mmCIF file of C-alpha atoms and ligand atoms in Angstrom:
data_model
loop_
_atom_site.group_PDB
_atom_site.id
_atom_site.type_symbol
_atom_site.label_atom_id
_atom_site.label_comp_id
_atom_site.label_asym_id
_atom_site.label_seq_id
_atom_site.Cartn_x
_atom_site.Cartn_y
_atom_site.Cartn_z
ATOM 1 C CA UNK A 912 8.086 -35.086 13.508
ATOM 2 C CA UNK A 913 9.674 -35.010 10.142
ATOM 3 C CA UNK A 914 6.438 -33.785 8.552
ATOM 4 C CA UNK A 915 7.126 -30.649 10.985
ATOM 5 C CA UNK A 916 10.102 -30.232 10.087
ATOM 6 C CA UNK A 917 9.604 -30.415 6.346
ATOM 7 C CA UNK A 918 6.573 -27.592 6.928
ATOM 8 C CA UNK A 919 8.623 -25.412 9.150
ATOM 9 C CA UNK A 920 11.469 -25.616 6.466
ATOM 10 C CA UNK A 921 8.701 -24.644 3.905
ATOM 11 C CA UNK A 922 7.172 -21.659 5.783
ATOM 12 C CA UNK A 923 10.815 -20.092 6.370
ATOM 13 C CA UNK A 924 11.798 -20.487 2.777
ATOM 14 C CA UNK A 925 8.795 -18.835 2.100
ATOM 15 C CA UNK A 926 9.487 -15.898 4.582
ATOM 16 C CA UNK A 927 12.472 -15.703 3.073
ATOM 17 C CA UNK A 928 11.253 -15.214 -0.446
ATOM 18 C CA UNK A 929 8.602 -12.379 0.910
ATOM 19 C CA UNK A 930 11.193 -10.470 2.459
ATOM 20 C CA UNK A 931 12.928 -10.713 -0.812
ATOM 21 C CA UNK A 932 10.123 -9.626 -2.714
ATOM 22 C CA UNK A 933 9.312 -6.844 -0.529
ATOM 23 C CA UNK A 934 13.177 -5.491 -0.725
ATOM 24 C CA UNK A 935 12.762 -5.802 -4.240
ATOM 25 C CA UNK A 936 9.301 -3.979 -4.124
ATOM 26 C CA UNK A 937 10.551 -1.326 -2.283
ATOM 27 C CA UNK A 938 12.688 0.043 -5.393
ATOM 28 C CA UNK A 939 9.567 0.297 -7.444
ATOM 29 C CA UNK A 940 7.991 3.873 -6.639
ATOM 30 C CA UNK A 941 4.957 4.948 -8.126
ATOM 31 C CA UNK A 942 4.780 8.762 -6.973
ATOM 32 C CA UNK A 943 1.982 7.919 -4.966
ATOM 33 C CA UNK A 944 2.165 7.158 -1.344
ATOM 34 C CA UNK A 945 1.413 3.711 -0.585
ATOM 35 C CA UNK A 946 0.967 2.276 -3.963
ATOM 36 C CA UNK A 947 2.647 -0.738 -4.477
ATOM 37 C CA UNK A 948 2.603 -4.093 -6.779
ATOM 38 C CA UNK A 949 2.384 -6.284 -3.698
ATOM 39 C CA UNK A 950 4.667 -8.919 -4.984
ATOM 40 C CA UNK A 951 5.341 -10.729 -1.528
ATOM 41 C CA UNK A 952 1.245 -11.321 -1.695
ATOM 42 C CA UNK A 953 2.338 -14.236 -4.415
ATOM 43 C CA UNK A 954 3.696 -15.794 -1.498
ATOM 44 C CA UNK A 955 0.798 -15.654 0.764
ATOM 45 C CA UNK A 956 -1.464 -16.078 -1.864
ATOM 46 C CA UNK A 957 0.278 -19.510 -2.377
ATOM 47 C CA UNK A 958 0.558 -20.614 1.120
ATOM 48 C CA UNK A 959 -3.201 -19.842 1.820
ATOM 49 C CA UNK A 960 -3.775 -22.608 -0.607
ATOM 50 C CA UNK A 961 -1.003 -24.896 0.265
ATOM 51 C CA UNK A 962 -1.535 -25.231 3.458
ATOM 52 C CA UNK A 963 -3.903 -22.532 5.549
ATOM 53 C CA UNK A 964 -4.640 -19.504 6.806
ATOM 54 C CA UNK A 965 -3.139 -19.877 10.217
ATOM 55 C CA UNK A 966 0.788 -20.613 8.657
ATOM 56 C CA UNK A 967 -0.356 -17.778 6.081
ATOM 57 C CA UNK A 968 -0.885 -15.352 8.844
ATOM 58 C CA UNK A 969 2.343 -16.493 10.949
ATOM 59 C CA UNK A 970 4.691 -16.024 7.599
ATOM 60 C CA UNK A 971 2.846 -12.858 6.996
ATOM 61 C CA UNK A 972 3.012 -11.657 10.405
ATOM 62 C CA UNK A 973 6.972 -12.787 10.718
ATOM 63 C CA UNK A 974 7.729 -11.112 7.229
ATOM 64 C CA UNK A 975 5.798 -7.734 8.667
ATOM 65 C CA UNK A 976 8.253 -7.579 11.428
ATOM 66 C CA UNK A 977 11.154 -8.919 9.921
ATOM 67 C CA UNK A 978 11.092 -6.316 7.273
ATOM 68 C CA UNK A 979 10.180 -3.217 9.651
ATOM 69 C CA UNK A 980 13.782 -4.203 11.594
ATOM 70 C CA UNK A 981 15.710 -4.524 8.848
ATOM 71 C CA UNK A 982 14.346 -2.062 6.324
ATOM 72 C CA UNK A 983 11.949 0.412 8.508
ATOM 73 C CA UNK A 984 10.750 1.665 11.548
ATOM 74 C CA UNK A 985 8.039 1.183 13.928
ATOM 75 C CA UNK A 986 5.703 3.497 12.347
ATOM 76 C CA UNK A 987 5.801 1.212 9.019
ATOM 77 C CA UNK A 988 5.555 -2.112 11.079
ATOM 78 C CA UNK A 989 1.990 -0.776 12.259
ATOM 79 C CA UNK A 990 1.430 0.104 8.705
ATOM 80 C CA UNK A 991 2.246 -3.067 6.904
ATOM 81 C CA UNK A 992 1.030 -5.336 9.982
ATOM 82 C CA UNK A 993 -2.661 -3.730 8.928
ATOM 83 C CA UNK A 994 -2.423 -4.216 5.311
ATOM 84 C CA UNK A 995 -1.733 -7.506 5.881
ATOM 85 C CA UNK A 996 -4.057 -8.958 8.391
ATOM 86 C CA UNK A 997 -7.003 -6.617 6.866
ATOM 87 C CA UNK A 998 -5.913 -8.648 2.991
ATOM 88 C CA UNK A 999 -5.487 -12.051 4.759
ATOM 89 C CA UNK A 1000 -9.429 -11.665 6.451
ATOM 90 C CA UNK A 1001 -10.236 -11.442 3.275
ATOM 91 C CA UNK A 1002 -8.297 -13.845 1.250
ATOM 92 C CA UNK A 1003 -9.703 -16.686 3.854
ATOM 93 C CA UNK A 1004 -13.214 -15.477 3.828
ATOM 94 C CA UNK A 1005 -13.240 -15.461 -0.281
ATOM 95 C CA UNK A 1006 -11.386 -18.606 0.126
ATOM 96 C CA UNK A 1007 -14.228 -20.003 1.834
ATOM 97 C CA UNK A 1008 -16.883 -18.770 -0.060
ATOM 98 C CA UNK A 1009 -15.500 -20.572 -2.643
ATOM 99 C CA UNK A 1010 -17.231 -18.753 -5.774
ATOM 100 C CA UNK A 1011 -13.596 -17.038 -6.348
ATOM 101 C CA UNK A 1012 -10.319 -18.538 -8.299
ATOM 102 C CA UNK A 1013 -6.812 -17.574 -6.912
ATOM 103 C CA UNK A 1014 -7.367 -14.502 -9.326
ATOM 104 C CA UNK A 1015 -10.048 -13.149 -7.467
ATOM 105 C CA UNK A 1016 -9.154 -14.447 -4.046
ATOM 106 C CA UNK A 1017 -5.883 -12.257 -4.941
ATOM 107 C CA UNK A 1018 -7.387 -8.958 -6.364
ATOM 108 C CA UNK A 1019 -9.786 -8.947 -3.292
ATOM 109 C CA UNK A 1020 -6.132 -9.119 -1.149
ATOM 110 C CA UNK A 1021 -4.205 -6.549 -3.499
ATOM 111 C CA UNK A 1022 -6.946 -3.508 -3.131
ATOM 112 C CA UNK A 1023 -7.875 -4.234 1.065
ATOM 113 C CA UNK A 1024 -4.068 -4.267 1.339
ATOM 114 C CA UNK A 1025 -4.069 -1.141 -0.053
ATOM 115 C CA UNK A 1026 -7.555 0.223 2.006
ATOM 116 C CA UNK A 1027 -5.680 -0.892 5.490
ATOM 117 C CA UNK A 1028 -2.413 0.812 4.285
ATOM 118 C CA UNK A 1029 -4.045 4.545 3.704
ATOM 119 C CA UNK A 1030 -6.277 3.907 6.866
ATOM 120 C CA UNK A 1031 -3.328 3.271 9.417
ATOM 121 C CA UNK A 1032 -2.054 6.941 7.403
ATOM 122 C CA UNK A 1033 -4.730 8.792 8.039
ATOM 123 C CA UNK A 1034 -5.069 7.473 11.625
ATOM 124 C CA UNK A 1035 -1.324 8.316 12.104
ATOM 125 C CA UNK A 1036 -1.457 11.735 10.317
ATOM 126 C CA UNK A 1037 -4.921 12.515 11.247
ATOM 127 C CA UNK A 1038 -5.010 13.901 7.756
ATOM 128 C CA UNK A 1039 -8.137 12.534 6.200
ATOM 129 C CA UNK A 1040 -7.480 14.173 2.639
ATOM 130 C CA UNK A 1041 -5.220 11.110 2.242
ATOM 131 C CA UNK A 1042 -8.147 9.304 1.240
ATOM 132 C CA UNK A 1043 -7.528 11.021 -2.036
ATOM 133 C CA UNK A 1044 -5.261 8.370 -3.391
ATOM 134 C CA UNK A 1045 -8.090 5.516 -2.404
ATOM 135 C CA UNK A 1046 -8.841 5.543 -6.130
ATOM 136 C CA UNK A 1047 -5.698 5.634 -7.470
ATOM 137 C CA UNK A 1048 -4.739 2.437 -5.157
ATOM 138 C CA UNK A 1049 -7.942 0.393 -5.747
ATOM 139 C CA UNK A 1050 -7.353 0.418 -9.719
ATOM 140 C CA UNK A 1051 -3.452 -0.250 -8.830
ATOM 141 C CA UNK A 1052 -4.440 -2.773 -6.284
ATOM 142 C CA UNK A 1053 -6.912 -4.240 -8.833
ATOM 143 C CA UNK A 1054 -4.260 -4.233 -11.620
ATOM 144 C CA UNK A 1055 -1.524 -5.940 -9.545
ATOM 145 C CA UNK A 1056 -3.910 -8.124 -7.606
ATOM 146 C CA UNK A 1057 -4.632 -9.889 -11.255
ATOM 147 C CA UNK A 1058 -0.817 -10.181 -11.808
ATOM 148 C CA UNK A 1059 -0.011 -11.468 -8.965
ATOM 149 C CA UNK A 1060 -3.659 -14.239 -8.675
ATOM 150 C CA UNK A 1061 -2.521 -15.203 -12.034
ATOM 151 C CA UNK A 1062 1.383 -16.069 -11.158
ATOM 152 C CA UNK A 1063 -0.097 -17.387 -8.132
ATOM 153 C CA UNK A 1064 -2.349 -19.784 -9.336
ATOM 154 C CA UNK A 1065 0.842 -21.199 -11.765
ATOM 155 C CA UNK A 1066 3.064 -21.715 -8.767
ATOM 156 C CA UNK A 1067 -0.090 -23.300 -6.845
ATOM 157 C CA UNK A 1068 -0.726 -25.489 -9.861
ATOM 158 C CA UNK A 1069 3.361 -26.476 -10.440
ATOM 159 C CA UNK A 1070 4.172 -27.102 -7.203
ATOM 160 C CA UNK A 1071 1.228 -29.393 -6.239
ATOM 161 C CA UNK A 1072 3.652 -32.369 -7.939
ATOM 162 C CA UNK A 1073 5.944 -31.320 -6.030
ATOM 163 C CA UNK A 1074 5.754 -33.100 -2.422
ATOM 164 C CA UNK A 1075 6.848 -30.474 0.077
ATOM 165 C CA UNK B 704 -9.630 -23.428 -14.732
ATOM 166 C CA UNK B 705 -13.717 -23.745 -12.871
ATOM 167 C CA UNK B 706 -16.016 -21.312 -15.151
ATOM 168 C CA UNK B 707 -18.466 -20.616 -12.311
ATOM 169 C CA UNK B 708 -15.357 -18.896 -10.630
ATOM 170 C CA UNK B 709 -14.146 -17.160 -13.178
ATOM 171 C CA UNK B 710 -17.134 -15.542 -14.318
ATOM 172 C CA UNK B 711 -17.706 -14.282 -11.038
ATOM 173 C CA UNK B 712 -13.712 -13.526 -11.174
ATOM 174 C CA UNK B 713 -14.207 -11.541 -13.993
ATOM 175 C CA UNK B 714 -17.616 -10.012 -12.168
ATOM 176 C CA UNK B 715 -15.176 -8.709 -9.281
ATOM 177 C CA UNK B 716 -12.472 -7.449 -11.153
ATOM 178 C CA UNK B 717 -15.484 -6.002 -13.404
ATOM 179 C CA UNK B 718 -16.887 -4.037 -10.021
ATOM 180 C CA UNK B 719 -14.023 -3.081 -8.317
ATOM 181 C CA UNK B 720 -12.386 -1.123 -11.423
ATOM 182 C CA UNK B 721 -15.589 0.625 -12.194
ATOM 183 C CA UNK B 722 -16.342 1.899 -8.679
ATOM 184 C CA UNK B 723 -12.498 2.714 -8.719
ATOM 185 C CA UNK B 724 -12.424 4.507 -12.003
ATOM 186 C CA UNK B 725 -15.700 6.433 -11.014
ATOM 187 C CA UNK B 726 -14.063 7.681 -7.668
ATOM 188 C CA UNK B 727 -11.020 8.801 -9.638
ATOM 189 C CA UNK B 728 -13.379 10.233 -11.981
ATOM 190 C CA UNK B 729 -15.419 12.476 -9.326
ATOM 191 C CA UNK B 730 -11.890 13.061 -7.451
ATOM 192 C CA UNK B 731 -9.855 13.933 -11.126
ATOM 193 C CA UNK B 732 -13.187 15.983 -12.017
ATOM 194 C CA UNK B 733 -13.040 17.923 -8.820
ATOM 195 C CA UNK B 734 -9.487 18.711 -9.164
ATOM 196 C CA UNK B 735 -8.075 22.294 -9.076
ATOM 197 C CA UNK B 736 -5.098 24.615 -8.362
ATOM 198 C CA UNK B 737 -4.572 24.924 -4.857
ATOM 199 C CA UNK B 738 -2.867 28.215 -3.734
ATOM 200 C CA UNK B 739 -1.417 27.045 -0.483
ATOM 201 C CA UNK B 740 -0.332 23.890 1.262
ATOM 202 C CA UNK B 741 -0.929 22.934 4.838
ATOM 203 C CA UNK B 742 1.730 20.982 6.977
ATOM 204 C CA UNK B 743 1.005 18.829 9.587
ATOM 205 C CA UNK B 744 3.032 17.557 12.358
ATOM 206 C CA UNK B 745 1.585 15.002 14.628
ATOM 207 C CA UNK B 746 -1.802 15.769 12.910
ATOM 208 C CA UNK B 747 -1.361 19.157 14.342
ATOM 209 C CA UNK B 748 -1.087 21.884 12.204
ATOM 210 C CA UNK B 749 2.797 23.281 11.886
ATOM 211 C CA UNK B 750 2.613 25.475 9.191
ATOM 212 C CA UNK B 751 0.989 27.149 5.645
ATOM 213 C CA UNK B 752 2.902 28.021 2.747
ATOM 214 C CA UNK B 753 1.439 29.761 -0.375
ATOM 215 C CA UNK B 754 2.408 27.824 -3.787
ATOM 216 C CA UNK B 755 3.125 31.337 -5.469
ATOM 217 C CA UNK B 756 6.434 31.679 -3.421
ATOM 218 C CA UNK B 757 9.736 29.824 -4.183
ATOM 219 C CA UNK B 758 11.012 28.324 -0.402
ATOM 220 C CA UNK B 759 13.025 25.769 1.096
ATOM 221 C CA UNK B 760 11.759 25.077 4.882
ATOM 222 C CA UNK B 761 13.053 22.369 7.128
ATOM 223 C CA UNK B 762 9.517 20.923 8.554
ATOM 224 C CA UNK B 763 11.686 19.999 12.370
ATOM 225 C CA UNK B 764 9.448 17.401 14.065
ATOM 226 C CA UNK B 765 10.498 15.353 17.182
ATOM 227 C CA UNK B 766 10.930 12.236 14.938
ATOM 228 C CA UNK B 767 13.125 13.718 12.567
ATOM 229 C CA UNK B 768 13.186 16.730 9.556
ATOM 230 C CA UNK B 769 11.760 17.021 6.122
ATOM 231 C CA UNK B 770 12.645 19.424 3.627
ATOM 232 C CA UNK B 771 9.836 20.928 1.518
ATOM 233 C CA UNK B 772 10.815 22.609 -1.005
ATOM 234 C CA UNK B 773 8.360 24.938 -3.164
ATOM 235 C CA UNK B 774 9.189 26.323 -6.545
ATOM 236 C CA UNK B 775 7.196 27.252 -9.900
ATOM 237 C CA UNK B 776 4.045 26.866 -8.062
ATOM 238 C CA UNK B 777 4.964 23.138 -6.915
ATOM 239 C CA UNK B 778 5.430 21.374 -3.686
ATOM 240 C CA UNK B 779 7.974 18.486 -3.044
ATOM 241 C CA UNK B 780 9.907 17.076 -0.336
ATOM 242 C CA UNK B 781 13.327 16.823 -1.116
ATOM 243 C CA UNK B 782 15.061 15.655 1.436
ATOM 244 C CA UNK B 783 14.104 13.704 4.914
ATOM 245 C CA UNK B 784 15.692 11.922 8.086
ATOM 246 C CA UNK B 785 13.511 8.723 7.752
ATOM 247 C CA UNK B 786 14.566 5.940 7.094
ATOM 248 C CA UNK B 787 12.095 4.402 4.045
ATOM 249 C CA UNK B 788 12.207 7.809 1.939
ATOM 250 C CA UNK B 789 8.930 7.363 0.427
ATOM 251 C CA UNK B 790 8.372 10.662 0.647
ATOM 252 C CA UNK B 791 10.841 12.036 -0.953
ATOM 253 C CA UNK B 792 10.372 9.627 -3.942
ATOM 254 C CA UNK B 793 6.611 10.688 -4.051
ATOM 255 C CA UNK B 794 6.505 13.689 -7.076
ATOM 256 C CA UNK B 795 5.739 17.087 -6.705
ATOM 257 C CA UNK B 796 1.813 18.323 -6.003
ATOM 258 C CA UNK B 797 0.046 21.610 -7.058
ATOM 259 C CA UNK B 798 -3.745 20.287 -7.046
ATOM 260 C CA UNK B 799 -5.694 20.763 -3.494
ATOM 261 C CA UNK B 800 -6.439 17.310 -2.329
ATOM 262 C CA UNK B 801 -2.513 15.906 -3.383
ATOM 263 C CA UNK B 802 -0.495 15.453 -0.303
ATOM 264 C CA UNK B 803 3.074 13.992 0.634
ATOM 265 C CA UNK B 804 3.164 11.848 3.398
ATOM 266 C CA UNK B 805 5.712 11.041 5.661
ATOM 267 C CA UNK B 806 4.358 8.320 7.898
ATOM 268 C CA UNK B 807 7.899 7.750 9.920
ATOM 269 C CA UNK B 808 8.180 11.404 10.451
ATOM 270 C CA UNK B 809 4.145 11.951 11.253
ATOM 271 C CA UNK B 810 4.547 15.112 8.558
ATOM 272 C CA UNK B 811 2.092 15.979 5.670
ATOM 273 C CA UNK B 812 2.255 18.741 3.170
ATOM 274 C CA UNK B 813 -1.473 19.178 1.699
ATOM 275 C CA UNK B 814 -2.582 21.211 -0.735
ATOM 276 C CA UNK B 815 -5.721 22.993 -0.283
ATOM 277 C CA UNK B 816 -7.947 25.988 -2.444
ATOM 278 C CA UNK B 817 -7.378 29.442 -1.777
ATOM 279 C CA UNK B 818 -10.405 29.453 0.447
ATOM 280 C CA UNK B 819 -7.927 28.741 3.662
ATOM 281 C CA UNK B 820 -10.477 25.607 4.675
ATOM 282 C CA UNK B 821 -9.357 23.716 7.563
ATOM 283 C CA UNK B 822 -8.181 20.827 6.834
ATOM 284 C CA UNK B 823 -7.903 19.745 10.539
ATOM 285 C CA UNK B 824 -11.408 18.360 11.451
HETATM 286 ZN ZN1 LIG C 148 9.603 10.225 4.846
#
């Protein structure tokens, strides 16, 4: 029971610091639509390897809605919902594989973020030119995906003293 | 830090910025003027605009209203009713292919060549 506790403490301070990050990500605007840094993916990226996939995808999945209400609409819950569960597939599978650090577990989850994000906009527009910014967004979600792996794998490696 | 993972760590971030740079390359390579832009409502066409004209429209859709303006050969959205705004943050487009999307809204301005292709399938 306490161990429960302590892990359902854990996983709401920690959808509590992705909504934060995602507020705070929402002020950064790069001109291009759908391009972000992807700073709540630290988060993710660190429970993934703290403790699983399945509380990953229930802090990810809370954080999705939790923002949408507060911040956005529908439309963007659909939006960020795919983003996420497409980047989390493929977090776990790389996970698995385990031929990839956090680094590359993390770039994988930056650009398929990205690739689900433009997908649910062209399915909602029905505009394929969209696709345009694909580039732009894989070298973006490349660039931030190595940020982010790398601050990642320093929380992962700091907090393993730590007994949460 | 495991060097059989980060060589293929550096292998992945290796691949995925060359086949990204190389699509930017073929997309920045194909890149030119458009003369008009196409708006879509509901991924139904609502409108066309030539670039050459300064306007202000109101683009009214069930879910809300964007303002488009053009001017100097450049389209932006300016104003809107939803409630993230990323479309009016996005910068202004002249090159066929650039678009600003408003995903709460369901509106996109496109820009497209002079040939008048459809850009609805
Ligand atoms: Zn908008």
């Amino acid at each position: 029971m306490r161990i429960k506790t302590k892990k359902l403490a854990l996983l709401g301070m920690c959808c509590a610091a992705a909504m934060i990050l995602s507020y705070v990500e929402s002020f950064i605007s790069f001109g291009v639509p759908g391009l972000k840094v992807g700073l709540p993916n630290i988060v993710m990226v660190f429970l993934l390897y703290r403790l699983g996939w399945k509380e990953t995808a229930a802090v990810s999945l809370l954080r999705c809605v939790l923002t949408s209400l507060l911040f956005g609409t529908v439309m963007s819950l659909a939006y960020s919902i795919a983003g996420a569960v497409l980047s989390l597939t493929v977090m776990t599978l790389l996970k698995k594989s385990d031929k990839f650090s956090e680094v590359g577990v993390s770039i994988a989850g930056g650009i398929t973020h990205n690739a689900g994000q433009i997908a649910v906009a062209i399915a909602v527009t029905g505009v394929e030119e969209i696709a345009y910014y694909m580039p732009v967004l894989a070298v973006g979600g490349t660039l931030a995906g190595l940020v982010i792996g790398v601050a990642g794998a320093m929380i992962i490696k700091r907090l393993k003293k730590v007994n949460i | 830090m495991d060097k059989k993972k980060l060589l293929h760590d550096l292998i992945l971030i290796a691949v995925c910025l060359f086949v990204s740079l190389a699509l930017w390359a073929v997309v920045a390579l194909s890149k030119e003027k458009g003369e008009l832009v196409v708006v879509t409502v509901n991924g139904e066409e609502y409108a066309r605009y030539p670039l050459s004209e300064d306007r202000e429209e109101i683009i009214v859709s069930e879910n809300g209203k964007n303002v488009l303006v053009i001017k100097d050969g450049y389209a932006d959205m300016t104003d809107a009713t939803c409630p993230d705004g990323l479309c009016v943050r996005q910068h202004r487009i002249n090159e066929s292919g650039e678009s600003l999307v408003c995903l709460p809204n369901k509106v996109t301005v496109t820009v497209v060549g002079g040939d008048g292709v459809d850009i609805i399938g």
